[in-house]
Short mmCIF file of C-alpha atoms in Angstrom, two decimals:
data_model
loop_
_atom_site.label_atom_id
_atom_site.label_comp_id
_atom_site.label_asym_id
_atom_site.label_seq_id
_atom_site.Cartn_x
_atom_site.Cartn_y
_atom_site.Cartn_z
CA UNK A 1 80.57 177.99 31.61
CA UNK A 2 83.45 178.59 33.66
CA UNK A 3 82.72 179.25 37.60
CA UNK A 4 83.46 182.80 37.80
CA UNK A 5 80.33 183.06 34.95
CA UNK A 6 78.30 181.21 36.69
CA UNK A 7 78.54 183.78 39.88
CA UNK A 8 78.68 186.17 38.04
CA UNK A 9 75.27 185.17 36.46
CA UNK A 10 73.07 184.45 39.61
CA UNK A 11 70.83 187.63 40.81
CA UNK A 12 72.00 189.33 44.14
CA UNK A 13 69.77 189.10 47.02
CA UNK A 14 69.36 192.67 48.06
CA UNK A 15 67.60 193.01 51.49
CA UNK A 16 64.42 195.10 51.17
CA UNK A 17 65.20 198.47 52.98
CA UNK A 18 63.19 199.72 56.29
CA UNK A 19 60.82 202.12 56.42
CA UNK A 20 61.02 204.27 59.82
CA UNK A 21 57.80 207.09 60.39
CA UNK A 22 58.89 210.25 62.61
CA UNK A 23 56.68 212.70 63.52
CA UNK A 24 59.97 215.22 62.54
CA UNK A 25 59.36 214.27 59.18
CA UNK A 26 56.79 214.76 55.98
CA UNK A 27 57.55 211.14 54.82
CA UNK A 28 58.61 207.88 56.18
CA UNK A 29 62.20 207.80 55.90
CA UNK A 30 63.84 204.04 53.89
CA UNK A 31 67.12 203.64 55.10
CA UNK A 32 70.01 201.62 53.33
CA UNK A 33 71.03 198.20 54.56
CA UNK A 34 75.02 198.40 56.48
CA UNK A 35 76.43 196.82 53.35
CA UNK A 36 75.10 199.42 51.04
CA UNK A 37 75.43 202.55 52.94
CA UNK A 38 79.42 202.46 53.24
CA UNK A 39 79.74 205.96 51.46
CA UNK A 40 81.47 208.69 53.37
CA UNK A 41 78.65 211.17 52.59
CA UNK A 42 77.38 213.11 55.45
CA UNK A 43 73.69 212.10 56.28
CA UNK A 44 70.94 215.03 55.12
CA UNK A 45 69.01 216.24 57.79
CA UNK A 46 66.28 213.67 58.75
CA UNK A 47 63.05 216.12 56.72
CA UNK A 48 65.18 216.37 53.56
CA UNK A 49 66.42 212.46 53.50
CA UNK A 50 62.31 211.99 53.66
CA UNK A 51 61.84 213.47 50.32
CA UNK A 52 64.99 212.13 49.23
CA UNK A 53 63.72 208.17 49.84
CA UNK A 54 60.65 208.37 47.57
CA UNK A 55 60.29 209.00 43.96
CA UNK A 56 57.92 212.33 42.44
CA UNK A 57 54.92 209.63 41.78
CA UNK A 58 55.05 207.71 45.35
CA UNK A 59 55.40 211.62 46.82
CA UNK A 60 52.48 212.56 45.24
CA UNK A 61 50.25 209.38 46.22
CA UNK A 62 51.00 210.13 49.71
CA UNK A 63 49.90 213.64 49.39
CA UNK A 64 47.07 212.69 48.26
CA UNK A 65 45.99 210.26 51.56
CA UNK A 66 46.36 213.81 53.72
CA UNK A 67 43.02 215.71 54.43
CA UNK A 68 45.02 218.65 53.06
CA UNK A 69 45.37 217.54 49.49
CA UNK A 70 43.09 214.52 48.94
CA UNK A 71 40.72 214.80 46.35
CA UNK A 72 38.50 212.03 47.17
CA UNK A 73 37.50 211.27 50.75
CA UNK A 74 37.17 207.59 49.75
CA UNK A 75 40.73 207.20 48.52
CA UNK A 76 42.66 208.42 51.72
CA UNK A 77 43.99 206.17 54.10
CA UNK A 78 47.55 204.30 54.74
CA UNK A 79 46.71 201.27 52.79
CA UNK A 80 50.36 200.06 54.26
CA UNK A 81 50.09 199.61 57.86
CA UNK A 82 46.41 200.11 57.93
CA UNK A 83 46.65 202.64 60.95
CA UNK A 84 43.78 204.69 61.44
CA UNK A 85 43.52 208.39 60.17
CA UNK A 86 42.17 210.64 62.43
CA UNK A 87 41.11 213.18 60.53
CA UNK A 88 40.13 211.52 57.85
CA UNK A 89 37.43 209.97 59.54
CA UNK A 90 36.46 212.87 61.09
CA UNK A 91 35.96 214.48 57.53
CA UNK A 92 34.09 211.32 56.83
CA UNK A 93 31.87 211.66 60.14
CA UNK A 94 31.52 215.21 59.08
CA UNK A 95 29.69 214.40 55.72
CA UNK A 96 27.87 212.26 55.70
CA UNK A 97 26.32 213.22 59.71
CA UNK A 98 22.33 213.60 60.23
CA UNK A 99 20.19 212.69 58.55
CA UNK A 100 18.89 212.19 55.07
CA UNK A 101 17.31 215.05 55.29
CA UNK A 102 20.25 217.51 57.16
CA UNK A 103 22.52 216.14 54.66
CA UNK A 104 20.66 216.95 51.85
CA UNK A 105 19.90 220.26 53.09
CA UNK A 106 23.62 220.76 53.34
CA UNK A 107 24.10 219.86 49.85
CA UNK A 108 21.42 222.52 48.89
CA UNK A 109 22.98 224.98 50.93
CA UNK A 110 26.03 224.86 49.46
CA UNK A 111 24.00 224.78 45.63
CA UNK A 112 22.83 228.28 47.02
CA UNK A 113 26.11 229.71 47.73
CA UNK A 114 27.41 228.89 44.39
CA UNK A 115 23.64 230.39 42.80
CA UNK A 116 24.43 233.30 44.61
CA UNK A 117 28.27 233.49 43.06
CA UNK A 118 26.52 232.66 39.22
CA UNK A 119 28.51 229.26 39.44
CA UNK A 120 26.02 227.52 37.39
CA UNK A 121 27.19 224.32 36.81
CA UNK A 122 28.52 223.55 40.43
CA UNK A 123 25.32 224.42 41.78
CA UNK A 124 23.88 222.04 39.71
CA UNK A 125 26.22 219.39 40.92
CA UNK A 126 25.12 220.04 44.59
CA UNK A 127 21.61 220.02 43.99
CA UNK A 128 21.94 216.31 42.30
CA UNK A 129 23.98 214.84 45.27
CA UNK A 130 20.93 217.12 47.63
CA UNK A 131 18.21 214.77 45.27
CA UNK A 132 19.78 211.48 45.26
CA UNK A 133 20.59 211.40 49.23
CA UNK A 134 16.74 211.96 49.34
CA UNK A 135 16.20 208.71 47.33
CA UNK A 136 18.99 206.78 48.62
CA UNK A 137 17.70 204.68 52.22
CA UNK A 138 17.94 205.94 55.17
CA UNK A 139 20.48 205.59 57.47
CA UNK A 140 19.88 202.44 60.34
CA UNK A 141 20.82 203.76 63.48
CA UNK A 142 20.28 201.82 66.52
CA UNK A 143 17.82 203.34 69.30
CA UNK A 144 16.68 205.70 66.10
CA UNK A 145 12.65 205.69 65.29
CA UNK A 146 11.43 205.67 61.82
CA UNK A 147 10.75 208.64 59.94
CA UNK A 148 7.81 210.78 61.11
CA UNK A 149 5.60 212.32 59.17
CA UNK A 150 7.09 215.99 59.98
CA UNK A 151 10.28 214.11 59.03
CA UNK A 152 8.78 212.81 55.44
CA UNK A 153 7.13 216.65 55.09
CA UNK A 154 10.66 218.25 55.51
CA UNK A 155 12.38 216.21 53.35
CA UNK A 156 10.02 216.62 50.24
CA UNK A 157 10.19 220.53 51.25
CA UNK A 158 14.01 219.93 50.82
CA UNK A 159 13.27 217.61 47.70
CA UNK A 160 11.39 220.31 45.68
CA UNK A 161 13.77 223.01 46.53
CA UNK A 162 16.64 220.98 45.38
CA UNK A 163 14.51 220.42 42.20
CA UNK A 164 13.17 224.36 41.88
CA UNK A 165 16.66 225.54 42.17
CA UNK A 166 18.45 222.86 39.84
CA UNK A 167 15.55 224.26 36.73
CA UNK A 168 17.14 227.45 37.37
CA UNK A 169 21.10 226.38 36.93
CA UNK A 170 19.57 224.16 33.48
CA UNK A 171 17.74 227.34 32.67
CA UNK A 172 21.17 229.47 32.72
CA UNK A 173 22.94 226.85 31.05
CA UNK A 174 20.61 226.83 28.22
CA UNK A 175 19.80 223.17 29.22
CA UNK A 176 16.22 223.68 28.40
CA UNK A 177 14.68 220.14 28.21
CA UNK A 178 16.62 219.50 31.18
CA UNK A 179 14.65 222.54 32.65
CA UNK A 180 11.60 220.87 31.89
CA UNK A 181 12.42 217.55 33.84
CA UNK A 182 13.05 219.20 37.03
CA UNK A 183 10.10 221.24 36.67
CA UNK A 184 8.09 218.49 36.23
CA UNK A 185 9.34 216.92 39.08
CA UNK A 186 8.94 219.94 41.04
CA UNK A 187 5.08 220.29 40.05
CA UNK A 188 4.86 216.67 41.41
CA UNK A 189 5.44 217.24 44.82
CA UNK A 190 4.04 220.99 44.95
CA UNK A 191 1.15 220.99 42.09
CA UNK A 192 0.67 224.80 43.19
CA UNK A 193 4.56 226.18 42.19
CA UNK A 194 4.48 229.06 40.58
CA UNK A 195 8.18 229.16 40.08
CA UNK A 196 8.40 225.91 38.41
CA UNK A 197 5.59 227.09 36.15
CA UNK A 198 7.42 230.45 35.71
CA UNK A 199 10.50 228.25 34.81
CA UNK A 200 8.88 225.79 32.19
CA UNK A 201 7.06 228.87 30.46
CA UNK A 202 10.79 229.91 29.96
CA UNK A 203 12.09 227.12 28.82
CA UNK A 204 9.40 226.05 26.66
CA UNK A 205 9.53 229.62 25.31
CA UNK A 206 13.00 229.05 24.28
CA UNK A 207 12.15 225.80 22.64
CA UNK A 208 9.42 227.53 20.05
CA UNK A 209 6.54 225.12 21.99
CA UNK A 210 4.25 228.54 22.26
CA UNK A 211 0.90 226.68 23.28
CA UNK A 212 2.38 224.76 26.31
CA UNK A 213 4.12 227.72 27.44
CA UNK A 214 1.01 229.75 27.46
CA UNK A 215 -0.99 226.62 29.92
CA UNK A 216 2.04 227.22 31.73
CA UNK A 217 1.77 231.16 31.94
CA UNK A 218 -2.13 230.75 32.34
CA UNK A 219 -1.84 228.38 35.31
CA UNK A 220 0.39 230.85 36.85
CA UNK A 221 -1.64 233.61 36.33
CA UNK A 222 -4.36 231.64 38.21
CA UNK A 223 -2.18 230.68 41.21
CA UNK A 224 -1.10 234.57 41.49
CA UNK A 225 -4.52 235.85 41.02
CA UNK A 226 -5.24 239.28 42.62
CA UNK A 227 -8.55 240.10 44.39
CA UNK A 228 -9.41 243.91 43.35
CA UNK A 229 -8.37 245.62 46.63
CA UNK A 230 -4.89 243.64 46.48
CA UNK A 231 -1.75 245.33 44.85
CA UNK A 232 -0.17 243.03 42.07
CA UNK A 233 2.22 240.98 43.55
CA UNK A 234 5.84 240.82 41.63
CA UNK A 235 5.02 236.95 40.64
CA UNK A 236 1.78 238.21 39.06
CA UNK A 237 3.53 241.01 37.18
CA UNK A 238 6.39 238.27 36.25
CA UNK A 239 3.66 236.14 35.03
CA UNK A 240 1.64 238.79 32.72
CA UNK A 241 4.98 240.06 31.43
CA UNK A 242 5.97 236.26 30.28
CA UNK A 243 2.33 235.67 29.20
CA UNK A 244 2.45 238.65 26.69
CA UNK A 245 5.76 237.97 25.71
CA UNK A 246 4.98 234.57 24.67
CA UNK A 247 1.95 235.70 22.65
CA UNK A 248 3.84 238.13 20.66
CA UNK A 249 6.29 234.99 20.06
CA UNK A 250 3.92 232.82 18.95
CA UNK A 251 2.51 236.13 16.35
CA UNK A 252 5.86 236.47 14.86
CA UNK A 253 5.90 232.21 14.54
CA UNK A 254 3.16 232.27 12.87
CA UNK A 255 3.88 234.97 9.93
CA UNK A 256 7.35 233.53 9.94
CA UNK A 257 5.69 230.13 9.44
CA UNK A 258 2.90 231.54 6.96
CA UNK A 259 6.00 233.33 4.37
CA UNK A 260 7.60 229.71 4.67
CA UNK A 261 4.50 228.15 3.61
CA UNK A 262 3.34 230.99 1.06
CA UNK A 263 7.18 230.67 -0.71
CA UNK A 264 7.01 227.13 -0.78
CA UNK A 265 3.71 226.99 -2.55
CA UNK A 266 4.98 229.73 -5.08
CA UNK A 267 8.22 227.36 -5.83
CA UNK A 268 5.94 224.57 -6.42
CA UNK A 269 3.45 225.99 -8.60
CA UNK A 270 7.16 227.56 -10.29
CA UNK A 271 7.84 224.25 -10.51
CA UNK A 272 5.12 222.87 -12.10
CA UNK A 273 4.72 225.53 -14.83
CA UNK A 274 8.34 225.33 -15.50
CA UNK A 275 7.66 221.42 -16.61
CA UNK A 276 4.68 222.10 -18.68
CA UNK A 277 6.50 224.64 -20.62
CA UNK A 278 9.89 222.38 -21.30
CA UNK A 279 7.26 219.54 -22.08
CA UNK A 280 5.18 221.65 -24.43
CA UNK A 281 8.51 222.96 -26.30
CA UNK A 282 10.29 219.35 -26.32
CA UNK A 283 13.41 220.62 -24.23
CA UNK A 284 14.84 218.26 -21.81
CA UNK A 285 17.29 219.48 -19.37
CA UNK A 286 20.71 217.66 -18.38
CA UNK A 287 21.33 217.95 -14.78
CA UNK A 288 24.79 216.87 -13.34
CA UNK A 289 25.60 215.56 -9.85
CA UNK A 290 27.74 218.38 -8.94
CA UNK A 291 26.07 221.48 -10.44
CA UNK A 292 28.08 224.75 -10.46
CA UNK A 293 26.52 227.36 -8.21
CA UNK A 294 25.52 229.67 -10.87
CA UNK A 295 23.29 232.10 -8.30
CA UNK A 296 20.22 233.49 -10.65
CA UNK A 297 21.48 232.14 -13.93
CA UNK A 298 18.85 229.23 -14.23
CA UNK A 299 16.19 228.52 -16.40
CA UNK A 300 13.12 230.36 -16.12
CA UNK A 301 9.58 231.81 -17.31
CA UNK A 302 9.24 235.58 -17.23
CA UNK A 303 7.55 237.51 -16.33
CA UNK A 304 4.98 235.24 -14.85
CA UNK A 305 7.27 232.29 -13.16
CA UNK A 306 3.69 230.56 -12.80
CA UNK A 307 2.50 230.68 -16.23
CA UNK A 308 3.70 228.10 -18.60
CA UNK A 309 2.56 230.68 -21.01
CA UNK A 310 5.41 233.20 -20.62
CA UNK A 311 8.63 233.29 -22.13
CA UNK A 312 11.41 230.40 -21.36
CA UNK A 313 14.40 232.43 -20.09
CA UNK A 314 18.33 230.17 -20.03
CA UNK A 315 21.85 230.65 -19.60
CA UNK A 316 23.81 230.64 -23.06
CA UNK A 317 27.62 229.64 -22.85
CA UNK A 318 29.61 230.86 -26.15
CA UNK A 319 32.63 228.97 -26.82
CA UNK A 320 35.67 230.06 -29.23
CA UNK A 321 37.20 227.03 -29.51
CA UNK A 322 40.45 228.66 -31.70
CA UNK A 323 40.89 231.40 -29.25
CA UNK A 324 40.17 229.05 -26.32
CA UNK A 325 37.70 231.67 -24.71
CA UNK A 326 34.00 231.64 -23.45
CA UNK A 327 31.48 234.15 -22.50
CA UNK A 328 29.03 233.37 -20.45
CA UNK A 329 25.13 235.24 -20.79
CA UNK A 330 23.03 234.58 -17.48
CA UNK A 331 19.32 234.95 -19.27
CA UNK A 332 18.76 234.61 -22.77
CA UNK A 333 14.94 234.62 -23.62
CA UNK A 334 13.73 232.41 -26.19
CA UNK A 335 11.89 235.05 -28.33
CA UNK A 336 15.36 236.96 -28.86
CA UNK A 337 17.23 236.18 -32.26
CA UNK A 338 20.78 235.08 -32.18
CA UNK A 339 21.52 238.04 -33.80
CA UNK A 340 21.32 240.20 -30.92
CA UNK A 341 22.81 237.71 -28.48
CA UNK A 342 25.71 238.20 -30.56
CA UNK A 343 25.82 241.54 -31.04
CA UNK A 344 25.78 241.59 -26.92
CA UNK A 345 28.56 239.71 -26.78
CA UNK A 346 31.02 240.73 -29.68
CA UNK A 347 29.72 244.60 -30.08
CA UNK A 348 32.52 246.89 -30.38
CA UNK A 349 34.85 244.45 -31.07
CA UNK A 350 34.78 242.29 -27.69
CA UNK A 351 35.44 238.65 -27.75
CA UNK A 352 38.42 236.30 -26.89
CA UNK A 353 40.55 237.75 -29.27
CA UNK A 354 40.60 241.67 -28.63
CA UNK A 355 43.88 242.94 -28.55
CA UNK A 356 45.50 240.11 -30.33
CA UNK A 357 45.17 240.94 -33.95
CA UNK A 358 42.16 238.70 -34.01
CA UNK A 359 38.72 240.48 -34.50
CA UNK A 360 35.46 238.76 -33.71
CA UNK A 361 32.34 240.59 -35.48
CA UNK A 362 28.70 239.67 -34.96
CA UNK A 363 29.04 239.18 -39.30
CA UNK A 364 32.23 237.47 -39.24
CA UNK A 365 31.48 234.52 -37.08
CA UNK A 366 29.60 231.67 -37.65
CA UNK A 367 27.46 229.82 -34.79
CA UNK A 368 26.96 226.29 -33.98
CA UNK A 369 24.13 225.05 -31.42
CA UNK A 370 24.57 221.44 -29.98
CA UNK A 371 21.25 219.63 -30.67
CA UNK A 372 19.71 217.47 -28.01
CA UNK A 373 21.36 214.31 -30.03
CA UNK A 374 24.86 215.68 -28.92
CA UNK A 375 25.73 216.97 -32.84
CA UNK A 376 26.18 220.70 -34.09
#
């Protein structure tokens, strides 16, 4: 290798290129080493050469470390120089300030505004962070006394609410079983809610469990009970309305359920007669693993499906193997001669071969049957 090569061949040690923050501009500015930057070019103003030093991706990542356009409070910072962001902490501070119970209380309040807006699934998603702040510790402050009792009472007023109000978001979203776990946990703290009993009846209701939804509709009931000289209060009408809904539910289950049963005792005993009449008559049936769907054309005793004493009823296929046709009968009773079948199927001159010079007659035929050992 001559020496030019070998200079040629060595890597160039480029100097790494400053950084310089302004408060004049959006980004910190990297400016060329003297050796590179011996173009003539006029300089851009000091904003524009900001945007010009980064690429689209780093751009973006320092975007995101702003207040303005982060999307996670936890991923904003300078991670370069380490210098401490202001307002991000203060957004931090802001938070996550108070205590368990304030912050959960925020988190419901803002669950409520998106109730109130029918934003279903966010609501739901503020409630959650409102419950688990209530089960995470609290927050060690120095000079701070434990919880009081008033304390404890607030937050499991704050606790059920967050529950209450999370049943109704599932309820909307058709998350019913998911209903029924906040509801439960809502009767836990507050045996005596009448909306989380309101709210399980519903969801239950939904779910077909009729008898559970009635305890549920009863208990309320109970709880909203009216002494005579009191007018009925709107949870007492809710509750009678829900209660006589779910009874005439549960009516319509149980015909619906009572037809099911009734048809699939008649198909049985169908069944059953249908055997004893191919056993008594020596017929045994061929069934393939893909069946055509053939609708009503199946074998059958009429007129009494559950009498092996009526007639045995099958589909006949007729095949004209030198005209390459087929016609196809649906029932066929076994008392009929094959006579008539025949004169069905070829009166008047039908078959394969109409309008061809070929004739089929009822007398001009002749019929083969395949017999159970596969010959004619």
């Amino acid at each position: 290798m001559s020496p030019i090569e070998e200079l040629s061949n060595e890597p160039q040690a480029n100097p790494e290129p400053l950084t310089i923050n302004s408060p004049e501009t959006p980004f910190p500015v990297r400016t060329k080493p003297k050796d590179q930057d011996a173009s003539t070019t006029p300089s851009l103003p000091s904003a524009m050469d900001s945007v010009r030093s980064h690429s689209a991706d780093e751009i973006v990542q320092m975007m995101k470390k702003t207040p303005l356009f982060m999307t996670n409070l936890e991923d904003g910072g300078n991670d370069d120089d380490n210098e401490e962001n202001i307002q991000l902490e203060a957004l931090r501070a802001l938070q996550y300030e108070g205590t368990r119970r304030e912050i959960a209380l925020g988190f419901k309040e803002r669950g409520n505004e998106m109730v109130a807006e029918k934003r279903w699934k966010d609501a739901k998603e503020f409630y959650t962070k409102g419950i688990l702040t209530l089960k995470a510790p609290q927050k060690e402050v120095v000079g701070d006394k434990p919880a009081s009792a008033d304390e404890e009472a607030e937050e499991k007023k704050v606790e059920e609410a967050c529950y209450i109000n999370r049943a109704l978001c599932n309820l909307e979203l058709q998350n019913y079983r998911s209903t029924l776990h906040d509801t439960r946990h809502t009767l836990l703290l507050t045996p005596t809610s009448h909306k989380a009993l309101y709210r399980s009846a519903l969801a239950l209701l939904h779910l077909s469990r009729h008898a559970p939804a009635l305890d549920a509709t009863t208990r309320g009931l109970a709880l909203t009970s009216l002494t005579p000289k009191e007018p009925p209060s709107a949870s007492h009408t809710a509750f009678v309305t829900l209660h006589e809904h779910i009874l005439s539910a549960q009516r319509l289950a149980a015909v619906s359920a009572a037809k099911r049963a009734s048809a699939a005792e008649h198909k049985r005993k169908e069944q059953l007669a249908l055997t004893a009449a191919l056993q008594a008559r020596g017929i045994k049936l061929r069934v393939s693993e893909r069946p055509p769907d053939l609708e009503d054309a199946v074998v059958s005793l009429r007129p009494d499906p559950e009498s092996p004493t009526s007639a045995l009823h099958f589909p006949v296929l007729v095949l004209y193997p030198e005209a390459g046709g087929s016609d196809f009968v649906k029932q066929v009773a076994e008392t009929e001669r094959w006579g008539d079948v025949l004169s069905l199927v070829l009166g008047g001159g039908g078959g394969p071969g109409e309008g061809e010079g070929v004739e089929y007659t009822p007398e001009g035929v002749e019929s083969f049957a395949e017999t159970r050992e596969g010959g004619l």
